[in-house]
Amino acid sequence: MLVSRRPVALTLAAATVVLAASTACSSSSSDSDPDSAAESGAEKEESGPSSPGAERPEDQAEDPAEGQAETEQQAAPEPAWDTSPSSIAAIGDSITRGFDTCGLLTDCPEASWATGTDAEVASLAAQLLGDDTADRVWNLAETGANVADLPAQARRAARHEPQLVTVLIGANDACAGDVESMTSVTDFEADFAESVELLRAESPETQIYVSSVPDLMRLWEEGSESMMARTVWGMANICPSMLADAGNRSEGADARREAVRERVQAYNEVLARVCAEDELCRYDGGAVFDYEFTSDHLSEWDWFHPGESGQRELAALAYEQVVANVTTKD
């Protein structure tokens, strides 16, 4: 499984009061000094007749075009993606924890595609940061996690204010006891969107790299011919929605597996859409889902999680996306 937006005019009453006062003053001047009255009349002709509610020059509306131009000039530029972040936090599930990569039924974070230190894996962190990753790398993923666990992980990651957060989630949401028990697309979107919103609110400058969910159907295709794989999947009850009765090729079994694949594709559409709404989020464009992994990339312990070579491929795919000059949003 390679896997949050005038000008003021005088009121009519106020303008009438001002006009009445002005008229009274003009009448008084006219009675006592005809020449002054004549001059006053000339001034009125030059300035134009006064009318109730007329706006003074300082009260006139600003030209909308000028206002818009000024707004555009003042608008902040879109934040630029940093292709060489100096700190990384990883959130997600057992894939990012390196479960069953180094040993049976155990996490192996040193072999994680995102934050591992194993030279054979060449993790994303190792490629971006080099060997000095102390206090600059945090693996907060949890074995067994699904998307409902992601907001809490995102909050923990935000406390470190990392320059980059990696996300790989969704396989466990599809790997339910049966098709009916898979996480709904609506719930998946709500939890993932909340996670992105939390990161953006609590660590505004953090970049987010989102991996697509791996193609579980390909996993079945690669292992279903192996007696060992089928036995392990059955005994350990691994991803029953896809892998149960792995040797069964009946129409009903095929329909079940296809339903799981369609749900994974729907999850990936959610990841792409939500990520596209955030200026500092990059989705892998389906790179992990489309990757044609083989049994050689799988754990020798469970034929499900990535082995060392599988973790290495995940790291390579992530690095390619993170250092790209153009953001992948689809």
Tab-separated table of C-alpha atoms in Angstrom, residues 35-318:
chain	number	residue	atom	x	y	z
A	35	ASP	CA	-22.776	95.991	-5.837
A	36	SER	CA	-22.087	93.173	-3.421
A	37	ALA	CA	-25.309	91.495	-4.474
A	38	ALA	CA	-24.308	91.708	-8.101
A	39	GLU	CA	-20.919	90.220	-7.352
A	40	SER	CA	-22.577	87.445	-5.382
A	41	GLY	CA	-24.876	86.655	-8.310
A	42	ALA	CA	-21.927	86.517	-10.664
A	43	GLU	CA	-20.165	84.106	-8.354
A	44	LYS	CA	-23.218	81.856	-8.285
A	45	GLU	CA	-23.395	81.814	-12.077
A	46	GLU	CA	-19.742	80.809	-12.265
A	47	SER	CA	-20.055	78.090	-9.662
A	48	GLY	CA	-23.416	76.777	-10.819
A	49	PRO	CA	-26.766	76.659	-9.056
A	50	SER	CA	-26.992	75.079	-5.650
A	51	SER	CA	-29.444	72.268	-5.170
A	52	PRO	CA	-30.623	70.320	-2.167
A	53	GLY	CA	-28.459	67.314	-1.526
A	54	ALA	CA	-25.632	68.497	-3.788
A	55	GLU	CA	-22.328	67.041	-2.776
A	56	ARG	CA	-19.283	69.116	-2.010
A	57	PRO	CA	-16.161	68.201	-4.018
A	58	GLU	CA	-14.624	66.560	-0.998
A	59	ASP	CA	-17.766	64.443	-0.578
A	60	GLN	CA	-17.911	63.215	-4.176
A	61	ALA	CA	-17.533	59.488	-4.806
A	62	GLU	CA	-14.165	58.102	-5.702
A	63	ASP	CA	-13.808	56.834	-9.238
A	64	PRO	CA	-14.489	53.047	-8.993
A	65	ALA	CA	-11.764	52.302	-11.509
A	66	GLU	CA	-9.230	54.229	-9.450
A	67	GLY	CA	-10.348	52.400	-6.310
A	68	GLN	CA	-9.981	49.056	-7.957
A	69	ALA	CA	-6.534	49.900	-9.269
A	70	GLU	CA	-5.450	51.004	-5.818
A	71	THR	CA	-6.803	47.790	-4.288
A	72	GLU	CA	-4.920	45.690	-6.808
A	73	GLN	CA	-1.718	47.584	-6.053
A	74	GLN	CA	-2.160	47.017	-2.346
A	75	ALA	CA	-3.073	43.313	-2.668
A	76	ALA	CA	-0.400	41.022	-1.301
A	77	PRO	CA	1.303	38.740	-3.843
A	78	GLU	CA	0.592	35.034	-3.695
A	79	PRO	CA	3.017	33.230	-1.389
A	80	ALA	CA	5.840	31.482	-3.193
A	81	TRP	CA	6.473	27.780	-2.742
A	82	ASP	CA	9.837	27.093	-1.112
A	83	THR	CA	11.496	24.154	-2.855
A	84	SER	CA	14.026	23.713	-0.054
A	85	PRO	CA	12.156	23.724	3.272
A	86	SER	CA	14.378	23.418	6.329
A	87	SER	CA	11.990	21.501	8.623
A	88	ILE	CA	9.453	18.735	8.036
A	89	ALA	CA	6.561	17.182	9.969
A	90	ALA	CA	4.883	14.043	8.678
A	91	ILE	CA	1.295	13.038	9.429
A	92	GLY	CA	-0.735	10.072	8.268
A	93	ASP	CA	-0.884	6.342	8.878
A	94	SER	CA	1.277	3.209	9.129
A	95	ILE	CA	2.889	3.753	5.746
A	96	THR	CA	4.574	6.917	7.021
A	97	ARG	CA	5.483	5.140	10.275
A	98	GLY	CA	7.294	2.467	8.286
A	99	PHE	CA	5.197	-0.315	9.785
A	100	ASP	CA	6.442	-3.793	8.866
A	101	THR	CA	9.275	-2.292	6.834
A	102	CYS	CA	12.100	-3.437	9.105
A	103	GLY	CA	10.457	-6.120	11.171
A	104	LEU	CA	7.253	-7.961	11.933
A	105	LEU	CA	4.386	-5.994	13.482
A	106	THR	CA	6.520	-3.007	14.435
A	107	ASP	CA	6.953	0.610	13.383
A	108	CYS	CA	10.205	1.464	11.679
A	109	PRO	CA	10.245	5.277	11.409
A	110	GLU	CA	13.913	5.250	10.456
A	111	ALA	CA	12.793	3.713	7.141
A	112	SER	CA	9.911	6.155	6.578
A	113	TRP	CA	9.677	7.674	3.120
A	114	ALA	CA	8.994	11.072	4.700
A	115	THR	CA	11.343	11.420	7.653
A	116	GLY	CA	13.534	8.320	7.770
A	117	THR	CA	17.266	8.248	8.354
A	118	ASP	CA	17.993	4.941	6.596
A	119	ALA	CA	20.396	5.732	3.756
A	120	GLU	CA	18.900	2.948	1.643
A	121	VAL	CA	15.513	4.677	1.693
A	122	ALA	CA	16.805	8.199	0.960
A	123	SER	CA	13.774	9.798	2.592
A	124	LEU	CA	12.315	13.148	1.618
A	125	ALA	CA	13.823	14.683	4.771
A	126	ALA	CA	17.256	13.256	4.012
A	127	GLN	CA	17.174	14.612	0.466
A	128	LEU	CA	16.014	18.078	1.557
A	129	LEU	CA	17.843	18.498	4.859
A	130	GLY	CA	20.838	16.207	4.662
A	131	ASP	CA	22.046	14.320	7.686
A	132	ASP	CA	21.426	17.117	10.203
A	133	THR	CA	17.733	16.552	10.914
A	134	ALA	CA	17.775	16.828	14.725
A	135	ASP	CA	15.001	19.117	15.987
A	136	ARG	CA	13.922	19.739	12.388
A	137	VAL	CA	11.964	16.551	11.641
A	138	TRP	CA	8.862	15.167	13.371
A	139	ASN	CA	7.064	11.955	12.436
A	140	LEU	CA	3.580	12.317	13.945
A	141	ALA	CA	1.836	9.670	11.850
A	142	GLU	CA	0.100	6.800	13.642
A	143	THR	CA	-0.224	3.181	12.674
A	144	GLY	CA	-3.898	2.362	12.154
A	145	ALA	CA	-4.904	6.004	11.637
A	146	ASN	CA	-7.656	7.023	9.270
A	147	VAL	CA	-8.694	10.491	8.120
A	148	ALA	CA	-10.716	11.116	11.313
A	149	ASP	CA	-7.406	11.084	13.208
A	150	LEU	CA	-5.780	13.619	10.901
A	151	PRO	CA	-7.017	16.895	12.496
A	152	ALA	CA	-5.410	15.989	15.833
A	153	GLN	CA	-2.167	15.123	14.070
A	154	ALA	CA	-2.312	18.390	12.120
A	155	ARG	CA	-2.701	20.353	15.364
A	156	ARG	CA	0.326	18.649	16.864
A	157	ALA	CA	2.331	19.314	13.720
A	158	ALA	CA	1.382	23.004	13.715
A	159	ARG	CA	2.915	23.452	17.175
A	160	HIS	CA	6.331	22.859	15.631
A	161	GLU	CA	5.670	25.448	12.870
A	162	PRO	CA	7.404	23.268	10.265
A	163	GLN	CA	8.127	24.670	6.839
A	164	LEU	CA	6.645	21.527	5.272
A	165	VAL	CA	4.033	18.985	6.353
A	166	THR	CA	3.621	15.749	4.432
A	167	VAL	CA	0.261	13.957	4.353
A	168	LEU	CA	-0.457	10.390	3.315
A	169	ILE	CA	-3.856	9.162	4.519
A	170	GLY	CA	-6.839	7.202	3.266
A	171	ALA	CA	-5.852	3.566	2.864
A	172	ASN	CA	-7.323	2.561	6.214
A	173	ASP	CA	-10.534	4.414	5.335
A	174	ALA	CA	-10.941	2.140	2.327
A	175	CYS	CA	-9.576	-0.976	4.051
A	176	ALA	CA	-12.666	-1.578	6.164
A	177	GLY	CA	-14.326	-4.808	7.190
A	178	ASP	CA	-16.585	-4.556	4.164
A	179	VAL	CA	-17.561	-2.086	1.463
A	180	GLU	CA	-20.430	-0.640	3.524
A	181	SER	CA	-18.040	0.204	6.376
A	182	MET	CA	-15.640	2.326	4.319
A	183	THR	CA	-15.402	6.015	5.283
A	184	SER	CA	-17.908	8.018	3.248
A	185	VAL	CA	-16.544	10.537	0.769
A	186	THR	CA	-18.415	13.317	2.625
A	187	ASP	CA	-16.795	12.456	5.948
A	188	PHE	CA	-13.406	12.025	4.315
A	189	GLU	CA	-13.615	15.517	2.807
A	190	ALA	CA	-14.782	17.105	6.068
A	191	ASP	CA	-11.900	15.660	8.087
A	192	PHE	CA	-9.230	16.372	5.491
A	193	ALA	CA	-10.454	19.955	4.951
A	194	GLU	CA	-10.444	20.515	8.721
A	195	SER	CA	-6.859	19.324	8.887
A	196	VAL	CA	-5.720	21.745	6.174
A	197	GLU	CA	-7.638	24.598	7.831
A	198	LEU	CA	-6.020	23.838	11.196
A	199	LEU	CA	-2.550	23.890	9.713
A	200	ARG	CA	-3.231	27.117	7.864
A	201	ALA	CA	-4.727	28.839	10.923
A	202	GLU	CA	-2.129	27.714	13.452
A	203	SER	CA	0.974	27.725	11.242
A	204	PRO	CA	0.176	30.118	8.349
A	205	GLU	CA	3.444	29.762	6.449
A	206	THR	CA	3.609	25.960	6.501
A	207	GLN	CA	3.604	24.246	3.120
A	208	ILE	CA	1.636	21.028	2.669
A	209	TYR	CA	2.524	18.105	0.426
A	210	VAL	CA	-0.334	15.642	-0.093
A	211	SER	CA	0.211	12.174	-1.457
A	212	SER	CA	-2.536	10.360	-3.294
A	213	VAL	CA	-3.894	7.146	-1.780
A	214	PRO	CA	-2.264	4.070	-3.334
A	215	ASP	CA	-4.178	1.835	-5.727
A	216	LEU	CA	-5.338	-1.060	-3.535
A	217	MET	CA	-6.579	-2.943	-6.563
A	218	ARG	CA	-3.026	-3.129	-7.860
A	219	LEU	CA	-1.987	-4.490	-4.479
A	220	TRP	CA	-4.465	-7.337	-4.900
A	221	GLU	CA	-3.357	-7.919	-8.481
A	222	GLU	CA	0.289	-8.194	-7.422
A	223	GLY	CA	-0.280	-10.565	-4.535
A	224	SER	CA	-3.295	-12.636	-5.432
A	225	GLU	CA	-1.225	-15.169	-7.368
A	226	SER	CA	0.973	-15.813	-4.337
A	227	MET	CA	-0.106	-18.479	-1.917
A	228	MET	CA	2.029	-16.821	0.771
A	229	ALA	CA	0.373	-13.417	0.243
A	230	ARG	CA	-3.136	-14.844	0.232
A	231	THR	CA	-2.405	-16.784	3.408
A	232	VAL	CA	-0.972	-13.782	5.253
A	233	TRP	CA	-3.822	-11.495	4.162
A	234	GLY	CA	-6.387	-14.024	5.334
A	235	MET	CA	-4.773	-14.939	8.655
A	236	ALA	CA	-4.039	-11.304	9.605
A	237	ASN	CA	-7.359	-10.031	8.229
A	238	ILE	CA	-5.539	-7.377	6.204
A	239	CYS	CA	-7.700	-4.910	4.261
A	240	PRO	CA	-10.675	-7.290	3.998
A	241	SER	CA	-12.757	-4.953	1.826
A	242	MET	CA	-10.186	-5.513	-0.936
A	243	LEU	CA	-8.157	-8.578	0.017
A	244	ALA	CA	-10.625	-10.950	1.669
A	245	ASP	CA	-10.995	-14.224	-0.203
A	246	ALA	CA	-8.207	-13.000	-2.477
A	247	GLY	CA	-8.353	-16.043	-4.718
A	248	ASN	CA	-12.044	-15.586	-5.474
A	249	ARG	CA	-12.504	-14.218	-8.979
A	250	SER	CA	-16.272	-14.380	-9.107
A	251	GLU	CA	-18.371	-11.532	-10.426
A	252	GLY	CA	-19.409	-10.567	-6.897
A	253	ALA	CA	-15.824	-10.511	-5.603
A	254	ASP	CA	-14.682	-8.457	-8.580
A	255	ALA	CA	-17.542	-5.992	-8.004
A	256	ARG	CA	-16.511	-5.630	-4.352
A	257	ARG	CA	-12.918	-4.878	-5.261
A	258	GLU	CA	-13.971	-2.414	-7.944
A	259	ALA	CA	-16.149	-0.582	-5.378
A	260	VAL	CA	-13.113	-0.190	-3.115
A	261	ARG	CA	-11.018	1.127	-5.996
A	262	GLU	CA	-13.701	3.653	-6.903
A	263	ARG	CA	-13.800	4.858	-3.293
A	264	VAL	CA	-10.036	5.346	-3.295
A	265	GLN	CA	-10.335	7.345	-6.514
A	266	ALA	CA	-13.054	9.476	-4.886
A	267	TYR	CA	-10.763	10.095	-1.899
A	268	ASN	CA	-8.025	11.237	-4.264
A	269	GLU	CA	-10.421	13.630	-5.972
A	270	VAL	CA	-11.152	15.126	-2.540
A	271	LEU	CA	-7.453	15.473	-1.750
A	272	ALA	CA	-6.847	17.243	-5.068
A	273	ARG	CA	-9.837	19.591	-4.713
A	274	VAL	CA	-9.232	20.630	-1.109
A	275	CYS	CA	-5.509	21.053	-1.661
A	276	ALA	CA	-6.128	23.234	-4.742
A	277	GLU	CA	-8.026	25.708	-2.534
A	278	ASP	CA	-4.895	26.372	-0.432
A	279	GLU	CA	-2.083	28.417	-2.012
A	280	LEU	CA	0.606	26.537	-0.100
A	281	CYS	CA	-0.604	22.997	-0.738
A	282	ARG	CA	0.696	20.608	-3.388
A	283	TYR	CA	-1.102	17.417	-4.354
A	284	ASP	CA	0.968	14.807	-6.126
A	285	GLY	CA	-1.378	14.705	-9.103
A	286	GLY	CA	-2.075	11.022	-8.542
A	287	ALA	CA	1.583	10.000	-8.750
A	288	VAL	CA	1.393	7.447	-5.941
A	289	PHE	CA	-1.944	6.032	-7.102
A	290	ASP	CA	-0.616	5.650	-10.643
A	291	TYR	CA	2.730	4.161	-9.666
A	292	GLU	CA	3.109	0.630	-11.009
A	293	PHE	CA	4.611	-0.984	-7.940
A	294	THR	CA	5.326	-4.678	-7.834
A	295	SER	CA	5.570	-7.319	-5.149
A	296	ASP	CA	9.243	-6.351	-4.789
A	297	HIS	CA	8.091	-3.051	-3.282
A	298	LEU	CA	6.011	-4.754	-0.580
A	299	SER	CA	6.916	-5.785	2.948
A	300	GLU	CA	8.154	-9.349	3.212
A	301	TRP	CA	6.217	-9.569	6.483
A	302	ASP	CA	2.690	-8.730	5.332
A	303	TRP	CA	2.656	-8.228	1.550
A	304	PHE	CA	0.712	-5.035	2.173
A	305	HIS	CA	2.839	-2.199	3.558
A	306	PRO	CA	5.801	-0.855	1.607
A	307	GLY	CA	9.093	-2.578	2.116
A	308	GLU	CA	12.355	-0.671	1.982
A	309	SER	CA	12.270	-0.339	-1.806
A	310	GLY	CA	8.632	0.755	-1.670
A	311	GLN	CA	9.483	3.451	0.893
A	312	ARG	CA	12.320	4.574	-1.367
A	313	GLU	CA	9.952	5.000	-4.319
A	314	LEU	CA	7.495	6.991	-2.191
A	315	ALA	CA	10.347	9.281	-1.130
A	316	ALA	CA	11.437	9.789	-4.739
A	317	LEU	CA	7.901	10.635	-5.874
A	318	ALA	CA	7.482	13.121	-3.021
